[in-house]
CSV table of C-alpha atoms in Angstrom, one decimal:
chain,number,residue,atom,x,y,z
W,26,MET,CA,19.2,-28.5,29.9
W,27,ILE,CA,20.9,-26.5,26.8
W,28,SER,CA,22.9,-29.5,25.8
W,29,LYS,CA,19.1,-31.0,24.7
W,30,ILE,CA,18.0,-27.9,23.2
W,31,PHE,CA,21.3,-28.0,21.1
W,32,ASP,CA,21.0,-31.8,20.2
W,33,GLN,CA,18.7,-32.6,18.0
W,34,PRO,CA,16.5,-29.6,17.5
W,35,LEU,CA,19.5,-27.6,16.1
W,36,THR,CA,19.6,-30.2,13.0
W,37,VAL,CA,16.4,-29.4,12.2
W,38,PHE,CA,17.1,-25.7,12.6
W,39,SER,CA,20.2,-25.7,10.8
W,40,VAL,CA,18.4,-27.4,7.8
W,41,SER,CA,15.6,-24.7,8.1
W,42,CYS,CA,18.0,-21.8,7.9
W,43,LEU,CA,20.3,-23.6,5.1
W,44,LEU,CA,17.0,-23.6,2.9
W,45,ALA,CA,15.9,-20.1,3.5
W,46,LEU,CA,19.2,-19.1,2.7
W,47,SER,CA,19.6,-20.7,-0.6
W,48,ALA,CA,16.0,-19.2,-1.4
W,49,CYS,CA,17.9,-15.9,-1.0
W,50,GLY,CA,19.6,-15.7,-4.0
W,51,ASP,CA,16.5,-16.1,-6.3
W,52,ASN,CA,15.6,-12.8,-7.9
W,53,ASP,CA,14.0,-13.7,-10.8
W,54,SER,CA,11.3,-11.1,-10.9
W,55,LYS,CA,10.4,-12.0,-7.2
W,56,GLU,CA,10.5,-8.1,-6.8
W,57,ASN,CA,6.5,-7.5,-6.6
W,58,ARG,CA,5.7,-9.9,-4.1
W,59,THR,CA,2.0,-11.1,-2.6
W,60,LEU,CA,1.0,-11.6,0.7
W,61,ALA,CA,1.7,-15.1,0.4
W,62,ASP,CA,5.8,-14.3,-0.1
W,63,GLY,CA,5.9,-11.8,1.9
W,64,PRO,CA,7.3,-7.9,1.7
W,65,GLY,CA,9.1,-7.5,-1.4
W,66,THR,CA,12.5,-5.5,-1.5
W,67,GLN,CA,11.4,-2.5,-3.9
W,68,SER,CA,10.3,0.8,-2.4
W,69,ILE,CA,7.0,2.3,-2.6
W,70,ALA,CA,7.6,4.7,-5.7
W,71,ALA,CA,9.4,1.1,-7.4
W,72,LEU,CA,6.3,-1.0,-7.0
W,73,ILE,CA,4.1,1.8,-8.4
W,74,ALA,CA,6.6,2.6,-11.2
W,75,GLY,CA,6.5,-1.2,-11.9
W,76,SER,CA,2.7,-1.5,-12.3
W,77,SER,CA,1.3,-1.2,-15.7
W,78,GLU,CA,-1.8,0.1,-14.0
W,79,LEU,CA,0.0,2.4,-12.3
W,80,SER,CA,1.5,5.3,-14.4
W,81,SER,CA,-0.4,8.0,-14.0
W,82,VAL,CA,-0.3,8.1,-10.5
W,83,GLU,CA,3.0,7.5,-10.9
W,84,ALA,CA,3.4,10.8,-13.4
W,85,LEU,CA,1.5,12.4,-10.7
W,86,ILE,CA,3.7,11.7,-7.7
W,87,GLU,CA,6.9,12.4,-9.8
W,88,ASN,CA,5.1,15.9,-10.2
W,89,ALA,CA,4.1,16.2,-6.8
W,90,GLY,CA,7.7,16.0,-5.8
W,91,LEU,CA,6.7,12.8,-3.3
W,92,ALA,CA,8.8,10.4,-5.2
W,93,GLU,CA,11.8,10.4,-2.7
W,94,THR,CA,9.5,9.8,0.4
W,95,PHE,CA,8.3,6.8,-0.9
W,96,ASP,CA,11.6,5.8,-1.5
W,97,GLY,CA,12.9,6.5,1.8
W,98,ILE,CA,12.7,4.2,5.1
W,99,ALA,CA,9.6,5.3,6.9
W,100,ALA,CA,6.3,3.0,6.3
W,101,TYR,CA,3.5,4.0,4.0
W,102,THR,CA,-0.1,2.4,2.6
W,103,VAL,CA,-0.9,3.8,-0.4
W,104,PHE,CA,-4.2,3.9,-2.1
W,105,ALA,CA,-2.9,4.2,-5.4
W,106,PRO,CA,-5.9,5.3,-8.1
W,107,ASN,CA,-5.4,2.7,-11.6
W,108,ASP,CA,-5.0,4.9,-14.6
W,109,ALA,CA,-9.0,4.7,-15.3
W,110,ALA,CA,-9.7,6.2,-12.2
W,111,LEU,CA,-6.9,9.5,-13.0
W,112,GLY,CA,-7.8,9.4,-16.2
W,113,GLU,CA,-11.3,10.9,-15.6
W,114,LEU,CA,-9.8,13.9,-14.2
W,115,GLY,CA,-8.0,14.8,-17.4
W,116,ASP,CA,-5.6,17.3,-17.1
W,117,THR,CA,-6.9,19.7,-14.3
W,118,PHE,CA,-3.6,19.0,-12.4
W,119,ALA,CA,-1.2,19.9,-15.1
W,120,GLY,CA,1.4,22.4,-14.3
W,121,ASP,CA,3.5,24.0,-11.2
W,122,GLU,CA,0.1,26.1,-9.9
W,123,ALA,CA,-1.5,22.7,-9.6
W,124,ARG,CA,0.8,21.4,-7.3
W,125,PRO,CA,-0.4,22.3,-3.7
W,126,ALA,CA,-3.8,21.0,-5.1
W,127,LEU,CA,-1.9,17.8,-6.5
W,128,VAL,CA,-0.1,17.3,-3.3
W,129,ALA,CA,-3.3,17.5,-1.3
W,130,ILE,CA,-5.0,15.0,-3.3
W,131,LEU,CA,-2.2,12.3,-2.9
W,132,ARG,CA,-1.9,13.3,0.7
W,133,GLU,CA,-5.9,11.9,1.2
W,134,HIS,CA,-4.3,8.4,-0.3
W,135,ILE,CA,-2.0,7.6,2.1
W,136,VAL,CA,-2.1,6.2,5.8
W,137,PRO,CA,0.9,6.2,7.8
W,138,GLY,CA,2.4,2.4,8.6
W,139,TYR,CA,2.9,-0.8,7.1
W,140,LEU,CA,-1.2,-1.9,6.5
W,141,THR,CA,-1.6,-5.0,4.7
W,142,ARG,CA,-5.7,-6.0,3.6
W,143,ASP,CA,-5.6,-8.5,6.3
W,144,ASP,CA,-4.6,-6.1,8.5
W,145,ILE,CA,-7.5,-4.2,8.0
W,146,VAL,CA,-9.9,-6.6,7.6
W,147,SER,CA,-8.7,-8.5,10.7
W,148,ALA,CA,-9.6,-4.9,12.6
W,149,ILE,CA,-13.0,-5.0,11.3
W,150,GLU,CA,-13.5,-8.4,12.3
W,151,SER,CA,-12.4,-8.0,15.8
W,152,SER,CA,-14.1,-4.6,16.5
W,153,GLY,CA,-17.6,-5.8,14.3
W,154,GLU,CA,-17.9,-2.6,12.7
W,155,PRO,CA,-16.5,-0.5,9.9
W,156,VAL,CA,-12.6,0.8,10.4
W,157,GLU,CA,-11.9,4.3,10.3
W,158,MET,CA,-7.7,5.8,9.3
W,159,GLN,CA,-6.5,9.2,9.6
W,160,THR,CA,-4.9,9.8,5.9
W,161,MET,CA,-1.4,12.1,6.1
W,162,GLY,CA,-4.3,15.0,4.5
W,163,ALA,CA,-7.2,16.4,6.7
W,164,GLY,CA,-9.5,13.3,6.1
W,165,THR,CA,-10.4,10.0,7.0
W,166,LEU,CA,-11.1,6.6,5.1
W,167,THR,CA,-13.3,4.4,6.2
W,168,PHE,CA,-13.3,0.4,5.6
W,169,SER,CA,-15.9,-1.8,5.6
W,170,LEU,CA,-16.5,-5.2,4.8
W,171,ASN,CA,-19.5,-6.2,1.9
W,172,GLU,CA,-20.0,-9.3,1.2
W,173,GLY,CA,-16.5,-10.2,2.3
W,174,GLN,CA,-15.0,-7.4,-0.5
W,175,LEU,CA,-13.1,-4.9,1.2
W,176,ILE,CA,-14.7,-1.0,0.8
W,177,VAL,CA,-12.9,1.8,1.3
W,178,THR,CA,-14.7,5.3,1.6
W,179,THR,CA,-14.0,8.6,2.0
W,180,THR,CA,-15.0,10.7,4.8
W,181,ASP,CA,-17.9,12.6,2.8
W,182,GLY,CA,-18.9,9.0,1.6
W,183,ASP,CA,-18.9,10.2,-2.0
W,184,ALA,CA,-15.7,8.1,-3.3
W,185,SER,CA,-16.0,4.9,-2.7
W,186,SER,CA,-13.6,2.1,-4.0
W,187,SER,CA,-13.0,-2.0,-3.6
W,188,VAL,CA,-9.7,-3.1,-2.3
W,189,THR,CA,-8.7,-6.5,-3.7
W,190,GLU,CA,-4.8,-6.5,-4.4
W,191,GLU,CA,-1.6,-5.3,-3.2
W,192,MET,CA,2.0,-4.7,-3.7
W,193,LEU,CA,4.4,-5.1,-0.7
W,194,GLY,CA,7.7,-3.5,-0.6
W,195,ALA,CA,10.4,-2.9,1.8
W,196,ASN,CA,8.6,0.5,3.3
W,197,GLY,CA,5.2,0.0,2.8
W,198,VAL,CA,2.1,-1.4,0.6
W,199,VAL,CA,0.7,-0.2,-2.2
W,200,ILE,CA,-3.0,-0.8,-2.7
W,201,PRO,CA,-4.4,-0.1,-6.1
W,202,VAL,CA,-7.9,1.4,-6.2
W,203,ASP,CA,-10.9,2.2,-8.8
W,204,SER,CA,-11.6,5.5,-7.7
W,205,VAL,CA,-9.8,8.5,-6.8
W,206,LEU,CA,-10.4,8.9,-2.5
W,207,LYS,CA,-11.0,12.5,-2.8
W,208,ASP,CA,-13.3,15.6,-3.9
W,209,ILE,CA,-11.9,17.2,-6.9
W,210,GLU,CA,-11.9,21.1,-7.0
W,211,PRO,CA,-9.4,22.4,-9.7
W,212,ALA,CA,-7.4,25.3,-8.9
W,213,ALA,CA,-8.8,28.8,-10.6
């Protein structure tokens, strides 16, 4: 029986492995891979740093001291507000005294685990209703489908953002969103 397994199928398996291994040496700008290509090799911090539309959130992550966390091995899914969304904040969170508020806001954009857009859509479709996920802060993000579009809404329902693209990394997923998913109340 074992010899039958290793006769013909082994040749096909060997060729498949060689083809897969030959693709491993191709590093030309495949660091930010799409879902079809599978996870990339960069960390969450590197994915954010490499995105031209996330430079503001990159600076906030640095200021909040979270870059090392996103370079680590723990898996997170980050709903990263794009530059336009964070531009509306202005200098609200400049300076060391605003750091705790900044960290609290960023935690509301992070859920534990490696979740792709397809994972979230599958959960919604299998349950037949919106899906809630606890953030790393004190909030909950609610995901729903609206005419095929994935929408994420905050606990209070005020901030809502559509989810269209994602960047898959070695330790998590970065999903740019077009709004800040937390009510902003700057420190006095």
